[in-house]
PDB file of C-alpha atoms in Angstrom:
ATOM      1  CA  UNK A   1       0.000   0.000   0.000  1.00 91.00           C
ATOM      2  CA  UNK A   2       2.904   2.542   0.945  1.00 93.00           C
ATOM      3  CA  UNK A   3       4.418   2.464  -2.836  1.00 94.00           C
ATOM      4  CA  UNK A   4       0.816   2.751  -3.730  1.00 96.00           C
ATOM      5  CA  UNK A   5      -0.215   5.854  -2.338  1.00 97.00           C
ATOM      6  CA  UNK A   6       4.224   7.282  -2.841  1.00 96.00           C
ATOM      7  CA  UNK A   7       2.975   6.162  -6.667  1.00 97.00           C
ATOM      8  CA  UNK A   8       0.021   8.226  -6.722  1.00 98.00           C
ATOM      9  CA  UNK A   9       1.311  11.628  -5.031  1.00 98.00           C
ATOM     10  CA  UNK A  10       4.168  11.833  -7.309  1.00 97.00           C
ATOM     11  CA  UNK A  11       1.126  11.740  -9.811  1.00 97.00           C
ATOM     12  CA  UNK A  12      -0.901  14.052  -8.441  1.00 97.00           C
ATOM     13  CA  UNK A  13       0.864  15.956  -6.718  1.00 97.00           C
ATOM     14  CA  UNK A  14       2.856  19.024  -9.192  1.00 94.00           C
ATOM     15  CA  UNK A  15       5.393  20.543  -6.353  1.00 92.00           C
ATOM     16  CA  UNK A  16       6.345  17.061  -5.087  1.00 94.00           C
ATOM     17  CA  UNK A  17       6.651  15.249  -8.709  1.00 92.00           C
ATOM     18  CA  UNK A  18       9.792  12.810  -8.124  1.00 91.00           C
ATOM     19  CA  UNK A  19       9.629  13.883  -4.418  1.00 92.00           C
ATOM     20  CA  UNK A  20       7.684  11.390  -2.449  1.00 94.00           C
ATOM     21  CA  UNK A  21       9.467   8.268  -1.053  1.00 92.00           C
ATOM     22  CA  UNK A  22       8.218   5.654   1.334  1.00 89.00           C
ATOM     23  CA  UNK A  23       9.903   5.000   5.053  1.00 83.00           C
ATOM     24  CA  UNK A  24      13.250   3.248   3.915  1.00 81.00           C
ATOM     25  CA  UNK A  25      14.475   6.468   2.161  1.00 77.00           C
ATOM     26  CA  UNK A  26      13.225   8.525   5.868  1.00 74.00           C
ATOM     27  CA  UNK A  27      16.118   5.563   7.808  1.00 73.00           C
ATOM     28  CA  UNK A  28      18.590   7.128   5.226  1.00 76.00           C
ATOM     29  CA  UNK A  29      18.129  10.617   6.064  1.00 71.00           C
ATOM     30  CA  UNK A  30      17.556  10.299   9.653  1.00 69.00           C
ATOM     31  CA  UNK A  31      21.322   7.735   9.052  1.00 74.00           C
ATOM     32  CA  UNK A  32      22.802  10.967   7.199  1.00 75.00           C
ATOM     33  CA  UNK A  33      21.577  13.581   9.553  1.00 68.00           C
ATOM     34  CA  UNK A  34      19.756  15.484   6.652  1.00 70.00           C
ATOM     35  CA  UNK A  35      16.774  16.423   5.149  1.00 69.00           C
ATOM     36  CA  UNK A  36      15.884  17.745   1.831  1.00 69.00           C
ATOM     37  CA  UNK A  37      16.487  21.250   0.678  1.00 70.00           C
ATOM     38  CA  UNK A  38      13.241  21.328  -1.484  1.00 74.00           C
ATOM     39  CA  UNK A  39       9.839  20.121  -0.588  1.00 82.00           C
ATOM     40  CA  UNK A  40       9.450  16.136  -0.749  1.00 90.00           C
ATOM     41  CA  UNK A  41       7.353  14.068   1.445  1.00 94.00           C
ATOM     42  CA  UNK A  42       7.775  10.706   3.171  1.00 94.00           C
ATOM     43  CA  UNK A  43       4.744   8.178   3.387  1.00 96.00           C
ATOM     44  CA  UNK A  44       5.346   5.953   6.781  1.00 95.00           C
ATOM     45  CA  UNK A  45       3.218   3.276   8.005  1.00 96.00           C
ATOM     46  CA  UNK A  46       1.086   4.327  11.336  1.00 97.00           C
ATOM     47  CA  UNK A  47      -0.198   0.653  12.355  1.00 95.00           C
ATOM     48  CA  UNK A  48      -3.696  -0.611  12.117  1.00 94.00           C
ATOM     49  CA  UNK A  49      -6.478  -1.464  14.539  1.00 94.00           C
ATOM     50  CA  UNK A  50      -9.073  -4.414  14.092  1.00 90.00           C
ATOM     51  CA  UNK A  51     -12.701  -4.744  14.221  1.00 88.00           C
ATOM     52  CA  UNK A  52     -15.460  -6.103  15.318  1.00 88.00           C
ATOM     53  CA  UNK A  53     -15.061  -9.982  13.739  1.00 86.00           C
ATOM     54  CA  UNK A  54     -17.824 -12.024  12.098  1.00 84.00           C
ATOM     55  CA  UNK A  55     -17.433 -15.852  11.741  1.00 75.00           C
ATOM     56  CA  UNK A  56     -19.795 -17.257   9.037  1.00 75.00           C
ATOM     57  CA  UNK A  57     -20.177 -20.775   7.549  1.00 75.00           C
ATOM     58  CA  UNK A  58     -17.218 -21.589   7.128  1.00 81.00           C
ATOM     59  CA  UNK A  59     -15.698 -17.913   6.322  1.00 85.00           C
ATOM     60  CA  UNK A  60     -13.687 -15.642   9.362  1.00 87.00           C
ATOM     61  CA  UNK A  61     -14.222 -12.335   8.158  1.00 87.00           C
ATOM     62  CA  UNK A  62     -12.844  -8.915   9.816  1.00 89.00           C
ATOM     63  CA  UNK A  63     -12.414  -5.308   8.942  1.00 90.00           C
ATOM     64  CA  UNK A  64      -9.786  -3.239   9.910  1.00 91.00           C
ATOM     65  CA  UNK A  65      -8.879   0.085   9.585  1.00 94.00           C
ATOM     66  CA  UNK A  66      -4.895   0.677   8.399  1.00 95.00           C
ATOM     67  CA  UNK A  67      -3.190   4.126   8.873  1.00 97.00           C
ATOM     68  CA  UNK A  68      -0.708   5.625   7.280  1.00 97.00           C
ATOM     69  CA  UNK A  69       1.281   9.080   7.548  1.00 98.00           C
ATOM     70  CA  UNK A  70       2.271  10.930   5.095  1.00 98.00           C
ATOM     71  CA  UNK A  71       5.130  13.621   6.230  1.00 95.00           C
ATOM     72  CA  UNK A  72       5.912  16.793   4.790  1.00 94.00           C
ATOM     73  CA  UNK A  73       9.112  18.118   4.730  1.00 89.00           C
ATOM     74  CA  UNK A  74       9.682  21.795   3.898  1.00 87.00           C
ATOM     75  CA  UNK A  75      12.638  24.515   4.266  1.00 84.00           C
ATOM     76  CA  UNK A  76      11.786  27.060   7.246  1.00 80.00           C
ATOM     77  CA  UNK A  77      14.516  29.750   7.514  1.00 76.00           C
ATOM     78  CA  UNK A  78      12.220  31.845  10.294  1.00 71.00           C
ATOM     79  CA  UNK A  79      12.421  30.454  13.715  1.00 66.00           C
ATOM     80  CA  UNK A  80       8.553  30.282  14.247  1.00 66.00           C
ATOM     81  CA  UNK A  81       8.657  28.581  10.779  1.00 69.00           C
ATOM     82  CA  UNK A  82       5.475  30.936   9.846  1.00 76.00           C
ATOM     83  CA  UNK A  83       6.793  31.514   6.292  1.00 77.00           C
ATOM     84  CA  UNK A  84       6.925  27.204   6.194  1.00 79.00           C
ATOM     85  CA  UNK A  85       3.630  27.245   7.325  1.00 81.00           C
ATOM     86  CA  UNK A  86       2.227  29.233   4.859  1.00 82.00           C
ATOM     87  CA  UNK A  87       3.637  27.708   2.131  1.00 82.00           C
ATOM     88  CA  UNK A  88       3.136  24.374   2.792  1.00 89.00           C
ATOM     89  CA  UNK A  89      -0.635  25.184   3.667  1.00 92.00           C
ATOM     90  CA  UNK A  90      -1.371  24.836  -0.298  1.00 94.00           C
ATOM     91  CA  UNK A  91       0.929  21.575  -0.413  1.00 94.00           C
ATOM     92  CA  UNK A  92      -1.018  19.616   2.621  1.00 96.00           C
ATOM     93  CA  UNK A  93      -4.316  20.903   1.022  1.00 97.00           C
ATOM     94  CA  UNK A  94      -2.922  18.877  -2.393  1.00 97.00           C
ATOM     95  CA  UNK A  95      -1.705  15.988  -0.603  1.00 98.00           C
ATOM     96  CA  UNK A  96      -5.038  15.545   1.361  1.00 98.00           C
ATOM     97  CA  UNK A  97      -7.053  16.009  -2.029  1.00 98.00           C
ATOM     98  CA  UNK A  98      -5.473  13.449  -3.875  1.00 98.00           C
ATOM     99  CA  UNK A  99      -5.669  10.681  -1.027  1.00 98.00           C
ATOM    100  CA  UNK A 100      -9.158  11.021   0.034  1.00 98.00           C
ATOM    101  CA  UNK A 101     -11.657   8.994  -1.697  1.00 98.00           C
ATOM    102  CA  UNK A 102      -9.075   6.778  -3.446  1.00 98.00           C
ATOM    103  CA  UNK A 103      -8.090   3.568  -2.830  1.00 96.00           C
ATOM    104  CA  UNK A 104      -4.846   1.575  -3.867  1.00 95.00           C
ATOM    105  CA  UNK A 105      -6.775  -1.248  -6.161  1.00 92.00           C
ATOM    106  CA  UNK A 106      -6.682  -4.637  -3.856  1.00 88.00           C
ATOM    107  CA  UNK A 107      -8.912  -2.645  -0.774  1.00 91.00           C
ATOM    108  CA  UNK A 108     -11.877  -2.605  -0.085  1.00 88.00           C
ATOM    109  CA  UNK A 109     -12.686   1.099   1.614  1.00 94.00           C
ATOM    110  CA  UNK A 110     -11.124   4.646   0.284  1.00 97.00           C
ATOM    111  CA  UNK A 111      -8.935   6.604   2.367  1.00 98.00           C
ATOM    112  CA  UNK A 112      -9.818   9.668   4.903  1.00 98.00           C
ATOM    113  CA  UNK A 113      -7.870  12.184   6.375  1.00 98.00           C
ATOM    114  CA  UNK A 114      -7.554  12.034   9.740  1.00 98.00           C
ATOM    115  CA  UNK A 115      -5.460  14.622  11.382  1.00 98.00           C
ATOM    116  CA  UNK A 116      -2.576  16.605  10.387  1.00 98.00           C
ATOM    117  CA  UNK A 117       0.128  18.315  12.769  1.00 96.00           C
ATOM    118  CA  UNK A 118       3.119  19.915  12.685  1.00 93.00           C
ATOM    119  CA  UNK A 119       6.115  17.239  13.819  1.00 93.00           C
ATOM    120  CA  UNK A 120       9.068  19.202  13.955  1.00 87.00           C
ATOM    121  CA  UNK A 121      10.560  22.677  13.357  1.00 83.00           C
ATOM    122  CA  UNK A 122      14.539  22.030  13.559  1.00 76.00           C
ATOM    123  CA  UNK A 123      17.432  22.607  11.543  1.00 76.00           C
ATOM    124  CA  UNK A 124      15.596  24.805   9.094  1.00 79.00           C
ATOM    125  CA  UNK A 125      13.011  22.752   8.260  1.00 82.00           C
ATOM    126  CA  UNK A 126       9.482  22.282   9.020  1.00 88.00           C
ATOM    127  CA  UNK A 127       8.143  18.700   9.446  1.00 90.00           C
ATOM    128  CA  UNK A 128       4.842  18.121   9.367  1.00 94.00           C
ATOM    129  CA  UNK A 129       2.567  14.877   9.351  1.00 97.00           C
ATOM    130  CA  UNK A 130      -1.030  14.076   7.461  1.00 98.00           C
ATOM    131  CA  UNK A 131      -2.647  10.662   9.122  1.00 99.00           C
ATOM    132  CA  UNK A 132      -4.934   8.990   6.516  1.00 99.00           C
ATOM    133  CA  UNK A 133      -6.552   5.740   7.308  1.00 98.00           C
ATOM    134  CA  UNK A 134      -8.436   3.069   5.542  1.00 97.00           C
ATOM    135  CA  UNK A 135     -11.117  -0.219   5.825  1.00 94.00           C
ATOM    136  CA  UNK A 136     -10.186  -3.369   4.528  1.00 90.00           C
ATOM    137  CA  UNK A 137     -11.328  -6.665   5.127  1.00 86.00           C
ATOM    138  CA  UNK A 138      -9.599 -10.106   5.435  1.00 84.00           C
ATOM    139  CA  UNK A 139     -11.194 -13.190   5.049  1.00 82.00           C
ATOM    140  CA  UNK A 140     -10.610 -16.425   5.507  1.00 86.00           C
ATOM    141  CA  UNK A 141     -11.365 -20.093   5.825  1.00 85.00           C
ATOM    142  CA  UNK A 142     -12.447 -21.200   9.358  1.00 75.00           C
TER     143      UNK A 142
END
């Protein structure tokens, strides 16, 4: 799902075109003690949580609800990071509009933004993280 939804913001997504790479490349930078000069994003798994199961004839079925983070990363040369803020307001607006509503092809449910929130202002640059989430189901024999 992560090179899925990497896949689909470098498609949709104009100022981050060639920019968005999944966790792995994030354990590089964080190895190098880096982050990116221009604006480039980072899509991170956040876990899931399970529901309520159902056990038909013969068929376990359950839904759960998978969530994923997509983080922001932007230069910030004011301390209060202000000028970040405002310009990355247009790029989390982008980000969240071409997520929601889509889903990667082999799930179920679409995805829904969650909650966004700024992670970290150090260094000159201004992290900050978008939580989507979304249903599936698995189902199997019992």
């Amino acid at each position: 799902m992560l090179d899925a939804v990497t896949t689909r913001l470098n498609a949709q997504v104009a100022d981050l075109q060639g920019r968005v790479e999944t966790v792995a490349h994030l354990a590089d930078l964080m190895r190098s003690g880096r982050l990116p000069e221009n604006a480039s994003a980072i899509v991170v798994p956040l876990g899931f949580k399970g529901g309520k199961p159902a056990d038909a004839t013969g068929v376990f079925s359950q839904p759960f609800n998978e969530a994923l983070g997509v983080l922001l990363i932007a230069t910030a040369h004011d301390k209060a990071g202000q000028k970040a803020l405002k310009r990355i307001n247009p790029l989390i607006r982008e980000v969240v509009k071409a997520l929601i509503g889509w889903a990667p092809e082999d799930v179920s449910g679409v995805f829904q933004a969650d909650r966004g929130k700024l992670v970290s202002l150090h260094q000159g640059r201004l992290v900050y993280q978008i939580d989507f989430s979304i249903i599936d189901h698995v189902r199997t024999p019992s």
